[in-house]
mmCIF file of C-alpha atoms in Angstrom:
data_model
loop_
_atom_site.group_PDB
_atom_site.id
_atom_site.type_symbol
_atom_site.label_atom_id
_atom_site.label_comp_id
_atom_site.label_asym_id
_atom_site.label_seq_id
_atom_site.Cartn_x
_atom_site.Cartn_y
_atom_site.Cartn_z
ATOM 1 C CA ARG A 1 20.494 -11.281 25.097
ATOM 2 C CA TYR A 2 21.343 -8.096 23.275
ATOM 3 C CA ILE A 3 20.223 -6.401 20.111
ATOM 4 C CA LEU A 4 22.890 -6.666 17.548
ATOM 5 C CA HIS A 5 23.346 -4.111 14.745
ATOM 6 C CA VAL A 6 23.088 -6.125 11.524
ATOM 7 C CA PRO A 7 25.378 -4.875 8.777
ATOM 8 C CA PRO A 8 23.269 -2.983 6.127
ATOM 9 C CA PHE A 9 24.466 -5.292 3.292
ATOM 10 C CA ILE A 10 22.738 -8.219 5.078
ATOM 11 C CA TRP A 11 19.336 -6.749 5.605
ATOM 12 C CA GLN A 12 19.450 -4.852 2.344
ATOM 13 C CA LYS A 13 20.058 -8.040 0.518
ATOM 14 C CA GLN A 14 16.874 -9.593 2.179
ATOM 15 C CA ILE A 15 14.886 -6.488 1.278
ATOM 16 C CA GLU A 16 15.995 -6.673 -2.297
ATOM 17 C CA LYS A 17 14.929 -10.325 -2.356
ATOM 18 C CA GLY A 18 11.506 -9.289 -1.100
ATOM 19 C CA LYS A 19 11.229 -6.455 -3.607
ATOM 20 C CA LYS A 20 11.820 -8.859 -6.466
ATOM 21 C CA ARG A 21 9.152 -11.198 -5.162
ATOM 22 C CA PHE A 22 6.639 -8.322 -4.892
ATOM 23 C CA ASP A 23 7.669 -6.895 -8.235
ATOM 24 C CA LYS A 24 6.840 -10.337 -9.774
ATOM 25 C CA GLU A 25 3.519 -10.520 -7.916
ATOM 26 C CA TYR A 26 2.485 -6.982 -9.017
ATOM 27 C CA GLY A 27 3.521 -7.602 -12.604
ATOM 28 C CA LYS A 28 1.083 -10.496 -12.910
ATOM 29 C CA MET A 29 -1.815 -8.475 -11.397
ATOM 30 C CA PRO A 30 -4.565 -7.520 -13.863
ATOM 31 C CA LYS A 31 -5.081 -3.776 -14.355
ATOM 32 C CA ASP A 32 -8.600 -3.723 -12.837
ATOM 33 C CA PHE A 33 -7.245 -5.512 -9.689
ATOM 34 C CA ARG A 34 -4.567 -2.817 -9.421
ATOM 35 C CA ASN A 35 -7.156 -0.078 -9.733
ATOM 36 C CA VAL A 36 -9.252 -1.671 -6.993
ATOM 37 C CA HIS A 37 -6.184 -2.007 -4.798
ATOM 38 C CA HIS A 38 -5.117 1.649 -5.161
ATOM 39 C CA PHE A 39 -8.735 2.854 -4.779
ATOM 40 C CA VAL A 40 -9.436 1.147 -1.439
ATOM 41 C CA VAL A 41 -6.142 2.230 0.058
ATOM 42 C CA LYS A 42 -6.603 5.790 -1.047
ATOM 43 C CA GLU A 43 -10.333 6.001 -0.089
ATOM 44 C CA LEU A 44 -10.290 4.324 3.319
ATOM 45 C CA PRO A 45 -8.789 7.315 5.129
ATOM 46 C CA GLU A 46 -11.292 9.593 3.405
ATOM 47 C CA MET A 47 -14.364 7.471 4.118
ATOM 48 C CA VAL A 48 -13.253 6.294 7.535
ATOM 49 C CA LYS A 49 -15.663 3.392 7.314
ATOM 50 C CA PRO A 50 -15.667 -0.054 5.736
ATOM 51 C CA LEU A 51 -15.811 -0.030 1.906
ATOM 52 C CA THR A 52 -18.540 -2.085 0.338
ATOM 53 C CA GLU A 53 -18.452 -3.761 -3.063
ATOM 54 C CA ASN A 54 -21.213 -1.408 -4.243
ATOM 55 C CA MET A 55 -19.229 1.680 -3.364
ATOM 56 C CA ILE A 56 -16.140 0.440 -5.125
ATOM 57 C CA SER A 57 -18.196 -0.677 -8.159
ATOM 58 C CA GLU A 58 -19.782 2.739 -8.532
ATOM 59 C CA ASN A 59 -16.639 4.702 -8.244
ATOM 60 C CA LEU A 60 -14.606 2.562 -10.572
ATOM 61 C CA GLU A 61 -17.385 1.702 -12.905
ATOM 62 C CA LEU A 62 -16.831 -1.953 -12.557
ATOM 63 C CA SER A 63 -19.434 -4.698 -12.139
ATOM 64 C CA ILE A 64 -19.950 -6.240 -8.760
ATOM 65 C CA ASP A 65 -18.546 -9.463 -10.068
ATOM 66 C CA GLN A 66 -15.420 -7.702 -11.239
ATOM 67 C CA VAL A 67 -14.993 -5.998 -7.884
ATOM 68 C CA ARG A 68 -15.559 -9.203 -6.001
ATOM 69 C CA SER A 69 -13.083 -11.033 -8.197
ATOM 70 C CA ALA A 70 -10.492 -8.335 -7.479
ATOM 71 C CA LEU A 71 -11.086 -8.388 -3.773
ATOM 72 C CA ASP A 72 -10.926 -12.177 -3.630
ATOM 73 C CA TYR A 73 -7.535 -11.981 -5.431
ATOM 74 C CA LEU A 74 -6.138 -9.251 -3.285
ATOM 75 C CA GLU A 75 -7.283 -10.711 -0.011
ATOM 76 C CA LYS A 76 -5.943 -14.175 -0.942
ATOM 77 C CA ARG A 77 -2.481 -12.686 -1.356
ATOM 78 C CA MET A 78 -2.836 -11.393 2.296
ATOM 79 C CA THR A 79 -0.593 -8.434 1.837
ATOM 80 C CA TYR A 80 -3.164 -6.158 0.311
ATOM 81 C CA LEU A 81 -6.417 -5.995 2.121
ATOM 82 C CA PHE A 82 -8.691 -7.812 4.608
ATOM 83 C CA ARG A 83 -12.562 -7.915 4.711
ATOM 84 C CA ASN A 84 -14.950 -8.263 7.600
ATOM 85 C CA LYS A 85 -17.694 -11.059 7.686
ATOM 86 C CA GLU A 86 -19.974 -8.715 5.662
ATOM 87 C CA GLY A 87 -17.497 -8.627 2.810
ATOM 88 C CA GLU A 88 -16.485 -5.068 3.362
ATOM 89 C CA VAL A 89 -12.935 -3.778 3.191
ATOM 90 C CA VAL A 90 -11.749 -2.846 6.689
ATOM 91 C CA TRP A 91 -7.990 -3.148 6.269
ATOM 92 C CA ALA A 92 -6.290 -1.857 3.193
ATOM 93 C CA TYR A 93 -2.609 -1.927 4.162
ATOM 94 C CA PRO A 94 -1.150 0.276 5.349
ATOM 95 C CA VAL A 95 -4.377 1.680 6.866
ATOM 96 C CA THR A 96 -7.382 0.206 8.698
ATOM 97 C CA VAL A 97 -10.648 1.539 10.022
ATOM 98 C CA GLU A 98 -10.345 -0.916 13.013
ATOM 99 C CA LYS A 99 -8.723 0.388 16.127
ATOM 100 C CA THR A 100 -5.080 -0.485 16.585
ATOM 101 C CA PRO A 101 -2.358 1.097 18.840
ATOM 102 C CA HIS A 102 -1.266 3.278 15.954
ATOM 103 C CA LYS A 103 -3.565 6.397 15.485
ATOM 104 C CA LEU A 104 -2.926 8.543 12.447
ATOM 105 C CA THR A 105 -4.000 12.170 11.897
ATOM 106 C CA PHE A 106 -3.452 13.605 8.421
ATOM 107 C CA ASP A 107 -2.579 17.290 7.945
ATOM 108 C CA THR A 108 -5.676 17.276 5.685
ATOM 109 C CA GLY A 109 -7.939 16.351 8.558
ATOM 110 C CA GLU A 110 -8.458 12.571 8.048
ATOM 111 C CA LYS A 111 -8.096 10.289 11.116
ATOM 112 C CA ILE A 112 -7.579 6.547 10.821
ATOM 113 C CA TYR A 113 -5.314 3.822 12.111
ATOM 114 C CA ALA A 114 -2.141 2.120 10.779
ATOM 115 C CA ALA A 115 -2.292 -1.601 10.593
ATOM 116 C CA TRP A 116 1.024 -1.999 12.536
ATOM 117 C CA ALA A 117 4.065 0.041 13.305
ATOM 118 C CA ALA A 118 5.813 -0.351 9.961
ATOM 119 C CA ASP A 119 2.557 0.737 8.281
ATOM 120 C CA ALA A 120 2.472 3.947 10.375
ATOM 121 C CA ILE A 121 5.697 4.907 8.771
ATOM 122 C CA ALA A 122 4.525 3.778 5.367
ATOM 123 C CA THR A 123 1.167 5.545 5.272
ATOM 124 C CA PRO A 124 2.243 9.167 4.219
ATOM 125 C CA PHE A 125 4.610 7.728 1.631
ATOM 126 C CA VAL A 126 1.794 5.551 0.061
ATOM 127 C CA GLN A 127 -0.945 8.133 0.337
ATOM 128 C CA GLY A 128 1.264 10.839 -1.133
ATOM 129 C CA LYS A 129 2.033 8.758 -4.107
ATOM 130 C CA LEU A 130 -1.646 7.732 -4.589
ATOM 131 C CA ARG A 131 -2.852 11.257 -4.211
ATOM 132 C CA ASN A 132 0.077 12.858 -6.088
ATOM 133 C CA GLU A 133 0.656 15.307 -3.360
ATOM 134 C CA ASN A 134 2.732 15.817 -0.248
ATOM 135 C CA ILE A 135 0.988 14.342 2.864
ATOM 136 C CA ALA A 136 2.011 14.787 6.515
ATOM 137 C CA VAL A 137 0.779 12.467 9.226
ATOM 138 C CA ARG A 138 1.059 12.717 12.994
ATOM 139 C CA VAL A 139 1.493 9.239 14.506
ATOM 140 C CA GLN A 140 0.304 8.612 17.991
ATOM 141 C CA THR A 141 1.316 5.232 19.413
ATOM 142 C CA GLU A 142 3.046 3.797 22.475
ATOM 143 C CA CYS A 143 6.198 2.017 23.514
ATOM 144 C CA THR A 144 5.542 -1.695 23.873
ATOM 145 C CA HIS A 145 7.975 -1.939 26.673
ATOM 146 C CA CYS A 146 6.878 0.913 29.057
ATOM 147 C CA GLY A 147 3.447 2.032 27.524
ATOM 148 C CA LYS A 148 4.722 5.600 27.205
ATOM 149 C CA MET A 149 2.940 7.640 24.592
ATOM 150 C CA MET A 150 4.995 8.252 21.463
ATOM 151 C CA GLU A 151 4.230 10.884 18.850
ATOM 152 C CA MET A 152 6.050 11.544 15.649
ATOM 153 C CA ASP A 153 5.437 13.473 12.463
ATOM 154 C CA ILE A 154 6.163 11.845 9.076
ATOM 155 C CA ASP A 155 5.634 13.142 5.580
ATOM 156 C CA SER A 156 5.483 11.715 2.092
ATOM 157 C CA SER A 157 9.262 12.006 1.613
ATOM 158 C CA LEU A 158 9.619 9.937 4.722
ATOM 159 C CA GLN A 159 11.112 12.662 6.807
ATOM 160 C CA LEU A 160 10.327 11.537 10.381
ATOM 161 C CA LYS A 161 10.592 13.684 13.460
ATOM 162 C CA PRO A 162 9.583 12.561 17.019
ATOM 163 C CA VAL A 163 7.660 15.207 18.954
ATOM 164 C CA ASP A 164 9.810 14.542 21.958
ATOM 165 C CA GLU A 165 13.467 14.856 20.972
ATOM 166 C CA LYS A 166 14.387 12.256 23.699
ATOM 167 C CA CYS A 167 12.420 9.624 21.770
ATOM 168 C CA LYS A 168 14.605 7.535 19.385
ATOM 169 C CA PRO A 169 12.131 5.131 17.997
ATOM 170 C CA ILE A 170 12.907 1.450 17.238
ATOM 171 C CA VAL A 171 10.558 -0.745 15.208
ATOM 172 C CA PHE A 172 10.359 -4.512 15.673
ATOM 173 C CA VAL A 173 9.667 -6.296 12.369
ATOM 174 C CA PRO A 174 8.864 -9.921 12.805
ATOM 175 C CA ASP A 175 10.360 -12.549 10.514
ATOM 176 C CA VAL A 176 7.263 -13.321 8.482
ATOM 177 C CA ASP A 177 7.248 -14.509 4.840
ATOM 178 C CA LEU A 178 4.462 -12.194 3.582
ATOM 179 C CA LEU A 179 3.947 -14.206 0.405
ATOM 180 C CA ASN A 180 3.670 -17.544 2.079
ATOM 181 C CA LEU A 181 1.854 -17.057 5.289
ATOM 182 C CA GLN A 182 0.685 -20.095 7.282
ATOM 183 C CA GLU A 183 -1.970 -18.264 9.327
ATOM 184 C CA ASP A 184 -5.468 -17.511 8.014
ATOM 185 C CA SER A 185 -4.634 -13.752 7.734
ATOM 186 C CA ILE A 186 -1.596 -11.527 7.881
ATOM 187 C CA ILE A 187 -3.308 -9.832 10.796
ATOM 188 C CA ASP A 188 -2.765 -12.935 12.968
ATOM 189 C CA SER A 189 0.913 -13.095 12.242
ATOM 190 C CA PHE A 190 1.888 -9.516 12.014
ATOM 191 C CA TRP A 191 -0.427 -6.968 13.637
ATOM 192 C CA THR A 192 0.366 -7.512 17.323
ATOM 193 C CA GLU A 193 4.064 -8.312 16.547
ATOM 194 C CA CYS A 194 5.215 -5.313 14.600
ATOM 195 C CA VAL A 195 5.548 -2.725 17.274
ATOM 196 C CA PHE A 196 7.284 0.515 18.375
ATOM 197 C CA PHE A 197 9.779 1.062 21.231
ATOM 198 C CA TRP A 198 10.740 4.439 22.679
ATOM 199 C CA SER A 199 14.428 3.738 22.343
ATOM 200 C CA GLU A 200 16.987 0.991 21.697
ATOM 201 C CA GLU A 201 17.333 0.632 25.443
ATOM 202 C CA HIS A 202 13.625 -0.049 25.919
ATOM 203 C CA ALA A 203 13.759 -2.500 22.951
ATOM 204 C CA ARG A 204 16.693 -4.335 24.545
ATOM 205 C CA LEU A 205 15.038 -4.557 27.958
ATOM 206 C CA HIS A 206 11.773 -5.887 26.393
ATOM 207 C CA ARG A 207 13.633 -8.450 24.220
ATOM 208 C CA LYS A 208 15.278 -9.892 27.373
ATOM 209 C CA LYS A 209 11.899 -10.839 28.900
ATOM 210 C CA SER A 210 9.780 -11.468 25.777
ATOM 211 C CA HIS A 211 9.400 -13.878 22.949
ATOM 212 C CA ARG A 212 10.153 -11.229 20.274
ATOM 213 C CA THR A 213 13.485 -12.669 19.046
ATOM 214 C CA ARG A 214 12.607 -13.829 15.591
ATOM 215 C CA GLY A 215 12.782 -10.665 13.592
ATOM 216 C CA ALA A 216 14.762 -7.356 13.314
ATOM 217 C CA TYR A 217 14.843 -4.318 15.622
ATOM 218 C CA MET A 218 15.328 -1.462 13.207
ATOM 219 C CA ARG A 219 16.077 2.238 13.507
ATOM 220 C CA VAL A 220 13.740 4.619 11.770
ATOM 221 C CA ASP A 221 16.402 5.464 9.141
ATOM 222 C CA GLN A 222 16.517 1.805 8.266
ATOM 223 C CA MET A 223 12.728 1.582 8.206
ATOM 224 C CA VAL A 224 12.594 4.512 5.816
ATOM 225 C CA GLN A 225 14.857 2.601 3.328
ATOM 226 C CA VAL A 226 12.793 -0.579 3.737
ATOM 227 C CA THR A 227 9.524 1.308 3.351
ATOM 228 C CA ARG A 228 10.524 3.047 0.094
ATOM 229 C CA ILE A 229 11.632 -0.200 -1.526
ATOM 230 C CA ILE A 230 8.898 -2.603 -0.357
ATOM 231 C CA GLN A 231 5.934 -0.221 -0.594
ATOM 232 C CA SER A 232 7.028 0.838 -4.124
ATOM 233 C CA ALA A 233 7.135 -2.830 -5.103
ATOM 234 C CA ILE A 234 3.690 -3.548 -3.594
ATOM 235 C CA PHE A 235 2.051 -0.592 -5.242
ATOM 236 C CA GLY A 236 4.060 -0.400 -8.470
ATOM 237 C CA PHE A 237 5.513 3.014 -7.537
ATOM 238 C CA ASP A 238 8.752 4.493 -8.820
ATOM 239 C CA SER A 239 10.833 4.265 -5.660
ATOM 240 C CA LYS A 240 13.065 7.097 -6.517
#
């Protein structure tokens, strides 16, 4: 089995379809819910600990009931956040305070984890938009095929540069309908499946002996395009 290069017009068509669905979802979201969404994503890297309802309530001047209603709505959609058993926000995509293979270090000093490989690329773009400033992030992760350490620098404009010039990252994006998940959480269907590979060769070798066939193996330049479109739709950003 080989990795095939999918013509851009095919995957771009799928991305545009996804964008329209997220645009529709975001357009229906109440303003208070949007504010809660943006707040938890922006604050999680700064607090580096689970966010409580009280913390969100005090900062946004919303009642506990309003905050809880917003969190329930956002978590139910599964593509916005995830809470622990105490009801605290621990995942606010694209970042999480729980340990994953994708460690992020901001040029402003914050250290946190990306939910999965695609979110490691998305983080500086999203945080830059939310903070209204340019953000640079050092990603430390590993190749799923060989376990080799991978490091890359990404900024808010989605300029990506591997620390080792020999590294030509590939991201595997599983074929998951984010708006109609069958699992209890997006974590179950996406976290362990969306991963990095050192190169196309490593991705090809891994594919031959693994179950990762339902999805797309994408170069970082393709991921940049996908990130800009999809994350802008999820957060209501201007993608230009």
